[in-house]
Coordinates of C-alpha atoms in Angstrom, one line a residue:
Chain A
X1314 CA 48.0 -16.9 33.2
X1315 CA 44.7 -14.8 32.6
X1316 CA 43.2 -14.7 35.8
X1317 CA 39.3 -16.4 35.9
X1318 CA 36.3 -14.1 36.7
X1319 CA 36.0 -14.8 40.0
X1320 CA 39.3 -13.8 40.2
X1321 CA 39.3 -11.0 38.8
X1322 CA 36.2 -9.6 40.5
X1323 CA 37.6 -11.0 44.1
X1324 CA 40.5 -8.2 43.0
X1325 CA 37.7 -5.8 41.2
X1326 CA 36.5 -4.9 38.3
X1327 CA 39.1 -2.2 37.0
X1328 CA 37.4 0.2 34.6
X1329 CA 33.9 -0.6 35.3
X1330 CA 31.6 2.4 36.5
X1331 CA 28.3 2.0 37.6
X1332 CA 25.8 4.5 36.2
X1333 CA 22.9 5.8 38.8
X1334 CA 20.4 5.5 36.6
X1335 CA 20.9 1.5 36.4
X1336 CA 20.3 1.9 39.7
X1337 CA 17.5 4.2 39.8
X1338 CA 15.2 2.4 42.3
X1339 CA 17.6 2.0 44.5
X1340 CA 18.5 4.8 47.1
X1341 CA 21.4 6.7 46.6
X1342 CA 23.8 5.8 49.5
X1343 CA 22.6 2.1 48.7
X1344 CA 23.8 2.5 45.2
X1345 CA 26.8 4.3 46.5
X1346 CA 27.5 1.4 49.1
X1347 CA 26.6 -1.7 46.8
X1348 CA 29.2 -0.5 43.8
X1349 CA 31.7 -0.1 46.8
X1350 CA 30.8 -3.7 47.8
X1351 CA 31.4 -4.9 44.7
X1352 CA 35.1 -3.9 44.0
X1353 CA 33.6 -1.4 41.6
X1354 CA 35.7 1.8 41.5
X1355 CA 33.4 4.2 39.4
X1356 CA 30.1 5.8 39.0
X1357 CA 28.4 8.0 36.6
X1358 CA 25.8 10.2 38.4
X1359 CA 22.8 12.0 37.3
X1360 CA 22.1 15.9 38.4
X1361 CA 19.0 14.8 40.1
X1362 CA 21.1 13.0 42.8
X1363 CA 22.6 16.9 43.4
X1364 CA 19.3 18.2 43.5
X1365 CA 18.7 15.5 46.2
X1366 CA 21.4 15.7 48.8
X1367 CA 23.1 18.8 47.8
X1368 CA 26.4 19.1 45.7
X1369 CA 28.6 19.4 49.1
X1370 CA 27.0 16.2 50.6
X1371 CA 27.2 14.5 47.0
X1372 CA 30.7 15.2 46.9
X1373 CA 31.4 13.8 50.0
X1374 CA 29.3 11.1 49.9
X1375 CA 31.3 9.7 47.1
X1376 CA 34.6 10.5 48.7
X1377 CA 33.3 8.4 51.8
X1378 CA 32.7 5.8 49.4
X1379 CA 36.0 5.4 48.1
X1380 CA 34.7 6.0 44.4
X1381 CA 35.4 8.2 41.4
X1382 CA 32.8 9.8 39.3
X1383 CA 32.8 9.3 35.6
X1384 CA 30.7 11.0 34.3
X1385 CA 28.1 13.5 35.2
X1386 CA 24.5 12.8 32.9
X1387 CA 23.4 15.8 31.8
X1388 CA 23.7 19.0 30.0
X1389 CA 22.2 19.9 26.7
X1390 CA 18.7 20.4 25.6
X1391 CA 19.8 23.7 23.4
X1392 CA 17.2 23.7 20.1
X1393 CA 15.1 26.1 21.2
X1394 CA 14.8 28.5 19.2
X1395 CA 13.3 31.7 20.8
X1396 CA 15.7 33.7 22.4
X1397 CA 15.0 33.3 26.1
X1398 CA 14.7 29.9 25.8
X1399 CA 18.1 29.5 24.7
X1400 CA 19.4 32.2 26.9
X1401 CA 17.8 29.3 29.8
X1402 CA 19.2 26.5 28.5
X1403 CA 22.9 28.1 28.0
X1404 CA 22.6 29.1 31.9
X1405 CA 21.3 25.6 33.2
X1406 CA 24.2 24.6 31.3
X1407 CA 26.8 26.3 33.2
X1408 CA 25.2 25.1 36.2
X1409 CA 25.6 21.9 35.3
X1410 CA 29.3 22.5 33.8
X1411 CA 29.7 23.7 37.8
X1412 CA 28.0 20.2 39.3
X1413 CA 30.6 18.9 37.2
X1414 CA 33.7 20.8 38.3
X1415 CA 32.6 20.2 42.1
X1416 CA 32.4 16.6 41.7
X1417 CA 35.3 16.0 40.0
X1418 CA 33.3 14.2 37.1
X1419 CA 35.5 12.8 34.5
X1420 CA 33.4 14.5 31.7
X1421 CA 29.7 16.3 31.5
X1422 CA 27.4 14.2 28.9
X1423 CA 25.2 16.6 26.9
X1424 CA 22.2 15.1 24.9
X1425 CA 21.1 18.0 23.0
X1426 CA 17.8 18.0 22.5
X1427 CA 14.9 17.3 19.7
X1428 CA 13.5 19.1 16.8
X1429 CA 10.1 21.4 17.6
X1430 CA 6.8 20.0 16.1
X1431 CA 6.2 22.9 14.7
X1432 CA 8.5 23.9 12.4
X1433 CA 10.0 20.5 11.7
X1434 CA 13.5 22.3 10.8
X1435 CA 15.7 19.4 11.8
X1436 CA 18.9 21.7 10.5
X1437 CA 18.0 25.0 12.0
X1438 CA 17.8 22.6 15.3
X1439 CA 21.2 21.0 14.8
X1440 CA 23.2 24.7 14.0
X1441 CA 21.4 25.8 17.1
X1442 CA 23.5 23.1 18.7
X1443 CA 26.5 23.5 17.5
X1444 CA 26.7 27.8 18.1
X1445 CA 25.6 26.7 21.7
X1446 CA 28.1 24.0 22.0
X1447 CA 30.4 26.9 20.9
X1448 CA 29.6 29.0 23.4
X1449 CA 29.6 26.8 26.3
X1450 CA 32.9 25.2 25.9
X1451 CA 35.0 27.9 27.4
X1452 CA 32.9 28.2 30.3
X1453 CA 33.7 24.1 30.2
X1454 CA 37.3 24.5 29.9
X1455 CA 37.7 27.5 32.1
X1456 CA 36.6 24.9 34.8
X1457 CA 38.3 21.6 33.5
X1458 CA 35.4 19.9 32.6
X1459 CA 35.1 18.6 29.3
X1460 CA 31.7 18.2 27.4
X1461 CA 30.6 14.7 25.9
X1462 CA 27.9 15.5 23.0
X1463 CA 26.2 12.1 23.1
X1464 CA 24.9 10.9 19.4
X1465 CA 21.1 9.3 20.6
X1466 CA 19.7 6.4 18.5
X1467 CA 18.0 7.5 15.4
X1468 CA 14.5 6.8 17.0
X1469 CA 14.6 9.8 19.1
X1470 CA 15.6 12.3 16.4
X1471 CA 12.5 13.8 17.1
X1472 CA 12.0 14.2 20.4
X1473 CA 15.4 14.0 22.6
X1474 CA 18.4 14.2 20.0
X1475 CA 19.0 15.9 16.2
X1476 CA 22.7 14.3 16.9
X1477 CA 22.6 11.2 15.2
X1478 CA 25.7 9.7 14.6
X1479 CA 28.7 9.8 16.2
X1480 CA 30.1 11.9 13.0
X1481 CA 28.0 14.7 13.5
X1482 CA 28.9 15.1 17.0
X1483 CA 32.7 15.5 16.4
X1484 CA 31.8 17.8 13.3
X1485 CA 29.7 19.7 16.2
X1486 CA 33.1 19.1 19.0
X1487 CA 35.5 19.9 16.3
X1488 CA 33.2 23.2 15.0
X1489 CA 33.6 24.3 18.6
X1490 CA 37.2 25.2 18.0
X1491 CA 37.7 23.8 22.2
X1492 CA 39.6 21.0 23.1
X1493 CA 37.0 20.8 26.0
X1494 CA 34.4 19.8 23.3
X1495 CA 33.9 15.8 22.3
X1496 CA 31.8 12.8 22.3
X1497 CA 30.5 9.6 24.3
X1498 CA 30.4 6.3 22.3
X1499 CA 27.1 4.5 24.1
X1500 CA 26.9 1.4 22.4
X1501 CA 22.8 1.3 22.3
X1502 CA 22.6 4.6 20.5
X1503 CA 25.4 3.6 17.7
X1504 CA 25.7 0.2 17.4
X1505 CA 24.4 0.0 14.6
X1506 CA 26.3 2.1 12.1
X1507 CA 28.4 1.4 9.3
X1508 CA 30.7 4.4 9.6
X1509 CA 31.7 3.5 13.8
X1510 CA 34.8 2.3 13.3
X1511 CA 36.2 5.5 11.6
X1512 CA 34.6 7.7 13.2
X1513 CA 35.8 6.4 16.6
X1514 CA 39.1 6.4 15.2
X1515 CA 38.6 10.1 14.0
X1516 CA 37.3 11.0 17.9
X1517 CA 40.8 9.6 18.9
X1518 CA 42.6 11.4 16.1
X1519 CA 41.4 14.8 17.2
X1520 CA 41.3 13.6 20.8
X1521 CA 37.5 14.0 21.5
X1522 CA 36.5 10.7 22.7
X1523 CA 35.9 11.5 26.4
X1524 CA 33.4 8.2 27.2
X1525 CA 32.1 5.1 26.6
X1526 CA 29.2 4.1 27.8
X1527 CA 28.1 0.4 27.7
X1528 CA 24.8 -1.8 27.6
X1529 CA 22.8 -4.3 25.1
X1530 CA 20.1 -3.8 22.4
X1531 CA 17.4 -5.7 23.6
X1532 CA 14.2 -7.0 21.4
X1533 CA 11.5 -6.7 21.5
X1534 CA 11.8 -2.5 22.0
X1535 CA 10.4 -2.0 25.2
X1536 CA 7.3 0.2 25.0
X1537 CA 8.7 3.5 26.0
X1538 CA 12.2 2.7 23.7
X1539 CA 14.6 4.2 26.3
X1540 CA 13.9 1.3 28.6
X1541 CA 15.1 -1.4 25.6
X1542 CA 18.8 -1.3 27.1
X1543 CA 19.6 -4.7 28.3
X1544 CA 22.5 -6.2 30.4
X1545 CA 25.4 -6.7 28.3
X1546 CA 24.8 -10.2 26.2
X1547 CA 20.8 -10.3 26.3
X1548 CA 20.6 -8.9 23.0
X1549 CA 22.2 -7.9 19.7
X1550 CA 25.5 -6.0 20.0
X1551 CA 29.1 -6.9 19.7
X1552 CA 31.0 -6.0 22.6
X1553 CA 34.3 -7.3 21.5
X1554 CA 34.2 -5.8 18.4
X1555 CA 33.1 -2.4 19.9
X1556 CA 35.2 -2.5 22.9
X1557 CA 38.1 -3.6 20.2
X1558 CA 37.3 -0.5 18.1
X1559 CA 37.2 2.0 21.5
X1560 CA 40.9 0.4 22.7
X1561 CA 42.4 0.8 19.5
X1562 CA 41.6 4.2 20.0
X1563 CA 44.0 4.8 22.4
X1564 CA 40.7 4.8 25.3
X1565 CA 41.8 4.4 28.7
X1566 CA 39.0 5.5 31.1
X1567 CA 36.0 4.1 32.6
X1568 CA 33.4 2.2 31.3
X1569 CA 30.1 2.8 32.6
X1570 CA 27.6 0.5 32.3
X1571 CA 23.8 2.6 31.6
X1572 CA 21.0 0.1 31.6
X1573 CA 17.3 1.9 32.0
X1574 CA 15.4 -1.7 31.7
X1575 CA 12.2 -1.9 34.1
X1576 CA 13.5 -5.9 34.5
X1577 CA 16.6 -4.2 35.9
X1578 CA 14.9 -1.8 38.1
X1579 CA 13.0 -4.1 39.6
X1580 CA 15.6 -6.9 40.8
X1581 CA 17.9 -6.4 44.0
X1582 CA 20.8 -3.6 43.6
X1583 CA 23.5 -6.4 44.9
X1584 CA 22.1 -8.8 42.1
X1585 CA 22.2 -6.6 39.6
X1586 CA 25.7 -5.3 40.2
X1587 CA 26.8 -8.5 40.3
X1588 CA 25.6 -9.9 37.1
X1589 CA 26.9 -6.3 35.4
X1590 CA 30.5 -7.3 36.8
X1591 CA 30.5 -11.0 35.4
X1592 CA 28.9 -9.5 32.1
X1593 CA 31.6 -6.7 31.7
X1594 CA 34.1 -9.4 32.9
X1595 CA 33.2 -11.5 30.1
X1596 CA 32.2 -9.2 26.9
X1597 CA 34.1 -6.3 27.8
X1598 CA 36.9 -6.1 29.8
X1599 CA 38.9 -8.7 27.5
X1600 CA 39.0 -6.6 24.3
X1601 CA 38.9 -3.0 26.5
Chain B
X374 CA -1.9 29.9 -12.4
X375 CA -1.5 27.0 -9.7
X376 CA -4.2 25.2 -9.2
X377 CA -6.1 25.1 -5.9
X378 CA -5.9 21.6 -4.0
X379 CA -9.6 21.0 -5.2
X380 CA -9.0 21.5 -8.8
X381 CA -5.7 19.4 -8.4
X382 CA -8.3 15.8 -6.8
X383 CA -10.9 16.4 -9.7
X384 CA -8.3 15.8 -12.0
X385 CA -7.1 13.2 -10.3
X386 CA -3.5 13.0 -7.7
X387 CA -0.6 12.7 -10.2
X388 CA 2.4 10.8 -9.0
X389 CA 0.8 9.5 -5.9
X390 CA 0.5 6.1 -5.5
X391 CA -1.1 4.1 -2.9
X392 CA 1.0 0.6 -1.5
X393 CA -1.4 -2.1 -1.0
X394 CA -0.1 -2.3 2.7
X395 CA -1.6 1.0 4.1
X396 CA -4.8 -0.7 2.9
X397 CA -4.0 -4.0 4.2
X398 CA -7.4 -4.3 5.9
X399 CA -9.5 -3.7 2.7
X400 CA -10.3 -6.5 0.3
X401 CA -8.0 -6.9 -2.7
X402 CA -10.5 -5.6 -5.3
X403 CA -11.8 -2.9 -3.1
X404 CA -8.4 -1.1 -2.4
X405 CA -8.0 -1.2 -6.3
X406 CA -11.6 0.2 -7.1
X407 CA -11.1 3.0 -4.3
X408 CA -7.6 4.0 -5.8
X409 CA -9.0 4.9 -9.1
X410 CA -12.4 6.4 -8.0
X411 CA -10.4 8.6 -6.5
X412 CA -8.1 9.6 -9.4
X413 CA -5.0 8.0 -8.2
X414 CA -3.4 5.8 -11.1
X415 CA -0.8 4.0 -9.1
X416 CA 0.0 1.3 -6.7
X417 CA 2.4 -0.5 -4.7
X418 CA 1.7 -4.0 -4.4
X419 CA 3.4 -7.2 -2.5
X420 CA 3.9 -10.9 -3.0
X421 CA 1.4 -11.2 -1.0
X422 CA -1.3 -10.0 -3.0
X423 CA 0.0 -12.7 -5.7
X424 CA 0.3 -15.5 -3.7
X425 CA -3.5 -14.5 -2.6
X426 CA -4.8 -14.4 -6.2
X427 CA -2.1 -15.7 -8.4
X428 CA 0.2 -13.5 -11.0
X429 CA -2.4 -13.2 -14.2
X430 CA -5.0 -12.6 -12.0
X431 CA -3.3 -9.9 -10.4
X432 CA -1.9 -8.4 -13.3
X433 CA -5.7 -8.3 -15.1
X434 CA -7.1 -7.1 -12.3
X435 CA -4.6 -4.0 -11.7
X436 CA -4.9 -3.5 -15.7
X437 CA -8.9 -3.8 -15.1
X438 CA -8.4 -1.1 -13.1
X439 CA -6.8 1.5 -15.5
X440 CA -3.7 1.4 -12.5
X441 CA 0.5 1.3 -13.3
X442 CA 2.6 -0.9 -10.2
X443 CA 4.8 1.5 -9.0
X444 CA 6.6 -1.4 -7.0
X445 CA 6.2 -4.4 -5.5
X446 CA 7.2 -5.6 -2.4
X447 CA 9.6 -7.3 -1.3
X448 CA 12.8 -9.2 -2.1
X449 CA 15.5 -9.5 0.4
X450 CA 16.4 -11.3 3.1
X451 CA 20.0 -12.3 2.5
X452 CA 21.7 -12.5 5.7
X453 CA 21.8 -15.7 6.1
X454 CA 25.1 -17.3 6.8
X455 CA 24.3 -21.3 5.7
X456 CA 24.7 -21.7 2.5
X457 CA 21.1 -24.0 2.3
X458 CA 19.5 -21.3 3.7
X459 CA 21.3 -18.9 0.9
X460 CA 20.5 -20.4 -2.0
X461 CA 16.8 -20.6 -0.7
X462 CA 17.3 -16.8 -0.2
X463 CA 18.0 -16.1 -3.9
X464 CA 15.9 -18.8 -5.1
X465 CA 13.0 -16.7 -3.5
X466 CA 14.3 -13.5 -4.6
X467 CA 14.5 -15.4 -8.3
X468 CA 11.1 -15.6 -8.1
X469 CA 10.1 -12.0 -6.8
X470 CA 12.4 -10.9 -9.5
X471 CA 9.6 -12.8 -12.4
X472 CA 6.5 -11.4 -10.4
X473 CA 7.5 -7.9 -10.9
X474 CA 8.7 -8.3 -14.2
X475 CA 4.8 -10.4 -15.0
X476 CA 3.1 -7.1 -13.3
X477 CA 5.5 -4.6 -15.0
X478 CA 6.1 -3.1 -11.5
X479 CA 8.6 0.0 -12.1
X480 CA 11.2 -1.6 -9.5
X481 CA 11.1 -5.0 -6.6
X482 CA 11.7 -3.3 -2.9
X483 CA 15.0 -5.3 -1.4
X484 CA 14.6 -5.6 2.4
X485 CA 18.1 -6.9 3.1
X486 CA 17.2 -9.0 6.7
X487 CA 18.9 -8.7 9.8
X488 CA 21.7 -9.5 12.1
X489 CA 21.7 -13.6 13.4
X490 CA 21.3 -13.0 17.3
X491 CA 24.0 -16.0 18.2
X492 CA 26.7 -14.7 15.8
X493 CA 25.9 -11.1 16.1
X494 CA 28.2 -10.4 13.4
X495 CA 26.7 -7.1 11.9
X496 CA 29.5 -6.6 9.3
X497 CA 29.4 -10.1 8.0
X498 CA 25.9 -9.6 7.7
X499 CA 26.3 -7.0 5.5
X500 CA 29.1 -8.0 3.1
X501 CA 26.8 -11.4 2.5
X502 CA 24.2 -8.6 0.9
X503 CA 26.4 -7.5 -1.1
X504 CA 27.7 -10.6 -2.7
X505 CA 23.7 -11.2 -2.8
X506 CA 22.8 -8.3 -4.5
X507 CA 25.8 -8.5 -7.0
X508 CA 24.6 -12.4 -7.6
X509 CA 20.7 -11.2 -8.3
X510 CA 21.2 -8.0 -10.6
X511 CA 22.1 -9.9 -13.6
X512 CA 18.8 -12.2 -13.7
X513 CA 16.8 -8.4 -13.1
X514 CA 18.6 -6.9 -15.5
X515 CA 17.6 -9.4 -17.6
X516 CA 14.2 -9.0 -16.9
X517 CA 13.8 -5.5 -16.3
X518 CA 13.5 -4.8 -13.1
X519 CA 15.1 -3.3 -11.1
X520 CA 15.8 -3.6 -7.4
X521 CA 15.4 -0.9 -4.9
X522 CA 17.5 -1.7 -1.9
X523 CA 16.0 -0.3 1.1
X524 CA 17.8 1.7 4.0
X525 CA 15.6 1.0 7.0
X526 CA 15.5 3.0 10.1
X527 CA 18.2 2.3 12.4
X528 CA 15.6 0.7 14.9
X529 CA 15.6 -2.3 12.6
X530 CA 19.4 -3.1 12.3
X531 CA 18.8 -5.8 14.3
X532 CA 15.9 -8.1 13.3
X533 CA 15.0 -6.7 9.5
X534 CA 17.9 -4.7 7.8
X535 CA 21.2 -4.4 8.2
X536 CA 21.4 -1.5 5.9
X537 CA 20.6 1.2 7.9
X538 CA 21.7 4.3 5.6
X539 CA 20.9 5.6 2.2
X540 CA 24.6 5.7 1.9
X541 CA 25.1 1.8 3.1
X542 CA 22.6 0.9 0.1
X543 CA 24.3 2.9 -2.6
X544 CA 27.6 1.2 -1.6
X545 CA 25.7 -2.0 -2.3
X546 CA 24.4 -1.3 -5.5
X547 CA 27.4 0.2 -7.1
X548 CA 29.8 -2.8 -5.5
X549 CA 26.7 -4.8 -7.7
X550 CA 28.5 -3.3 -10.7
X551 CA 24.8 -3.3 -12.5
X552 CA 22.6 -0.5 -13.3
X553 CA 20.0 -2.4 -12.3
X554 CA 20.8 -2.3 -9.1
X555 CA 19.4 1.0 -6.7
X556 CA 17.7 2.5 -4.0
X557 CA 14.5 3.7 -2.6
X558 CA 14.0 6.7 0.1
X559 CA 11.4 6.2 2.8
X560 CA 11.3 8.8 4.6
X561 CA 10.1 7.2 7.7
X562 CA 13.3 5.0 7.1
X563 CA 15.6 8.0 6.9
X564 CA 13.8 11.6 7.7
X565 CA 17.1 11.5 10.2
X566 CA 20.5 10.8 8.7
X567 CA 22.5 14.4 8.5
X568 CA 24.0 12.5 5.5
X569 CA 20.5 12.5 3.7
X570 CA 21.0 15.4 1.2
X571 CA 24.3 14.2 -0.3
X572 CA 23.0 11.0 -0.6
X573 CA 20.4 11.8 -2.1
X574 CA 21.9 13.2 -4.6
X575 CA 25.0 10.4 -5.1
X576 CA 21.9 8.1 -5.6
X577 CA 20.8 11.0 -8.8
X578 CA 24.3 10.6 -10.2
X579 CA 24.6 7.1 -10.4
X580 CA 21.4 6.9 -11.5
X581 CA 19.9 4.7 -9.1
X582 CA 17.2 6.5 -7.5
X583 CA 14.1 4.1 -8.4
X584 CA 11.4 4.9 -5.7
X585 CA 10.4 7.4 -3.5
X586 CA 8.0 6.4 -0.5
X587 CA 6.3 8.9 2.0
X588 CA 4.9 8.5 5.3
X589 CA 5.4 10.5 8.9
X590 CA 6.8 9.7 12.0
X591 CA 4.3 9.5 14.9
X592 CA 5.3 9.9 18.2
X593 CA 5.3 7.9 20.4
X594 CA 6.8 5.4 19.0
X595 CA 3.6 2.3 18.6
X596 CA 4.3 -0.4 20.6
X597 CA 5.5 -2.2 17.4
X598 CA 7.5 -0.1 15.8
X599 CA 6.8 -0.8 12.6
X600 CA 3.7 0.4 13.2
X601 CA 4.1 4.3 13.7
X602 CA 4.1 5.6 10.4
X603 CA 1.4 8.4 10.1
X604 CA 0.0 10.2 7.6
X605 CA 1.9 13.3 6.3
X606 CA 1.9 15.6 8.7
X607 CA 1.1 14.2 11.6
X608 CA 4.3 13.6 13.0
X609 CA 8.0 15.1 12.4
X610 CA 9.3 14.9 9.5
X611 CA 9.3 17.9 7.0
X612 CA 8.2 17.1 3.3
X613 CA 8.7 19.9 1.6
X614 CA 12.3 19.8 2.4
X615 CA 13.0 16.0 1.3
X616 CA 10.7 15.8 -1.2
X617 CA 12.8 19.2 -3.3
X618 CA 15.8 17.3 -2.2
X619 CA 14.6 14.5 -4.6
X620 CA 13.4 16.6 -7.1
X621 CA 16.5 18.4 -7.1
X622 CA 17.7 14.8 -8.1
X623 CA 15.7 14.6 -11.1
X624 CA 13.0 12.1 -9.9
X625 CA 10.2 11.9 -11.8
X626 CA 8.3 8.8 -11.0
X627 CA 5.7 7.8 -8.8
X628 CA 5.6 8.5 -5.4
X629 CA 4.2 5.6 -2.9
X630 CA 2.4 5.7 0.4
X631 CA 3.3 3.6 2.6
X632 CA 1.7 3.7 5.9
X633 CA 1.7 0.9 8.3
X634 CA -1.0 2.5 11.4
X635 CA -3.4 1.0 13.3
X636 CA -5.5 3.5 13.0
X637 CA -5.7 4.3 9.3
X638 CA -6.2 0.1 9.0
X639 CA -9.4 0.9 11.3
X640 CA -10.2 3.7 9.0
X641 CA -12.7 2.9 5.8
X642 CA -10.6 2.6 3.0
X643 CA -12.3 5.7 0.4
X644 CA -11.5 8.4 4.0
X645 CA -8.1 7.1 4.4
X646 CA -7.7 7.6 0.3
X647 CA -8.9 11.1 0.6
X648 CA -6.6 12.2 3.7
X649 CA -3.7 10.7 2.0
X650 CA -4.4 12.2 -1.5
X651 CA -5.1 15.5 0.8
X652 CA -2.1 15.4 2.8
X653 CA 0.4 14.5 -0.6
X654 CA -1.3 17.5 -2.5
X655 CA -0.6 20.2 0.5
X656 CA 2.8 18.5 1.7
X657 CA 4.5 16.8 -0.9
X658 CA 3.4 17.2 -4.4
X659 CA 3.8 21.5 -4.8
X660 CA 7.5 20.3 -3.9
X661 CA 8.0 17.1 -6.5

């Protein structure tokens, strides 16, 4: 007999992670606490909560806790062009491959970065990626953390991410030549595109698909379009089908729920975590 | 010799046409007189503009003018599951079909509608285009006109167009199984896709390239989206580059633009003119 929800989240939620960033109002060892309360097993955390407490205190913090981490947010930003830019970029990356390794993080997310105003060159930007993705996955690997290249939403092409699609990430992963290199499937930044099935399917075949990160598409866009993520069933997107494609897949691993929403941010960190469970209870969890 | 930009204006812009809607604050008859005094022989015009002052009148009134229609807009909307509300679907696009054959517009712009919020059923939404666009080719053909599906940014899926990729709309048109059936490029729509090039030129050899429409991406985003198209060059999106990818095609029609801006619909209509007939002469015309 299929167990209700209450059921189920009196037993936990398996496979849901919290992401700090739901949460980022919300004090760190209250977030910490609150997904313990919960029955939730997982968080993804953000490198400003190491820059707050330190990575030792981080560490143990979620150790105390009881929880796992699944995912540090983020590496990348590596466009730039002039030389010592990209020379910067590379090393805050293997700083943040190291945050990684400490914490035990499931997988680094990467979002790589925009195209400069100036010269407009969206595909010098994008091969800039890929030779840095190149050279950072070793470092990656060396240390057992593998990299997620997240594809953002079309809408910040220009400013945050020349990785569209979740295609041209894997052709960036699979350019790499590391099995450390692969993808994130967020479901705000692809839901939308006709060629998701196969190309989650082709993240599985090459065994790239590292994450998948969960949340709504909510209209209208919210004025600063980041914030637009919505709790799962406020807005467009098919979990089922989505979570459906990602199991097929042979996916396994956490699902962390990422929801930047100023609505969320301003409502109680027990309410919230509690209408995330029912809401992955009900449109997730069943197909994942 | 090239000529200078100057020389190019006093005899006039060729290939640059001016859509009705980056004028949409200027009276009828004044956007039509300002587009000729300032040597610019086309426009892109929209049911509206009929339904304001009926098809002859229109059609005198553009011919008045000494201007060709290098579109009209729009057709579309054929999501809809009910049948009712499908047959009123292509009903309407029956009669969008007879308008831009009566105004001898070069092609009718298809936005295909979006994604019903209850079912959320993206890919159903889509394959009900198709049968759409297969069931309306004939009666353009008949006419001809023909129909320039249109790829709309990503940011739309949702609420305006399920086709989200130049790519997506030539699968449509060829699954039509008409020649009458095609695309348009808007680069505002699709400055993005790393897909763009080859698509481009699969569009060239099935022949169904019909219309190419310009406009820049402004950041940030305005608080309605729709609304952040800029002139060329002041946002992202490199015109040079696209615009040799469609020449490279073999387009040689007009060249519409479309520009949906606060701003520019606060600006007088003769100084928005010039900066667009400015802006297409440095950025997109040495190019086409």
């Amino acid at each position: 007999m299929t167990p209700s929800p209450s059921e189920r989240l009196g037993a936990g939620t398996p496979r849901l992670s919290l992401n700090r960033w739901t949460f980022r109002t919300t004090p760190l060892q209250e977030f910490l606490e609150v997904t313990a309360a919960n029955g939730i097993d997982a968080v993804g955390l953000w490198r400003q909560d190491v820059a707050e407490v330190g990575l030792e205190a981080l560490r143990r913090r979620v150790d105390d806790a009881g929880l796992r981490v699944s995912s540090l947010c983020r590496g990348g930003f590596l466009t730039a062009a002039a030389e010592a830019d990209r020379t910067a970029a590379l090393e805050d990356n293997h700083r943040a491959i190291d945050e990684a390794a400490a914490l035990g993080a499931a997988t680094l997310v990467l979002v790589v970065g925009g195209v400069d105003r100036e010269d407009k060159d969206l595909i010098g930007a994008r091969s800039r990626v890929t030779e840095a993705v190149t050279a950072l996955a070793p470092y990656a690997e060396e240390r057992g953390v593998t990299l997620s290249i997240e594809p953002l939403h079309p809408m910040f092409a220009a400013d945050r991410a020349v990785v569209s699609t979740l295609d041209q990430a894997l052709d960036i992963a699979e350019a790499s030549g590391s099995p450390a290199a692969g993808v994130v499937v967020d479901t705000y930044h692809v839901w939308w595109d006709p060629c998701l099935e196969r190309a989650i399917q082709r993240a599985a075949a090459s065994d790239r698909l590292f994450s998948y990160q969960v949340c709504d598409w909510n209209l209208p866009l919210a004025a600063e379009p980041l914030h637009s993520r919505g709790y799962m069933g406020d807005g467009y997107i098919d979990f089922p089908s989505i979570t459906a494609m990602i199991k097929e897949a042979g996916y396994t691993g956490d699902i962390e729920v990422e929801i930047f929403n100023e609505d969320v941010w301003a409502t109680p960190a027990d309410d919230s975590a509690k209408t995330i469970a029912e809401r992955f209870t009900q449109l997730v969890l069943p197909s994942a």
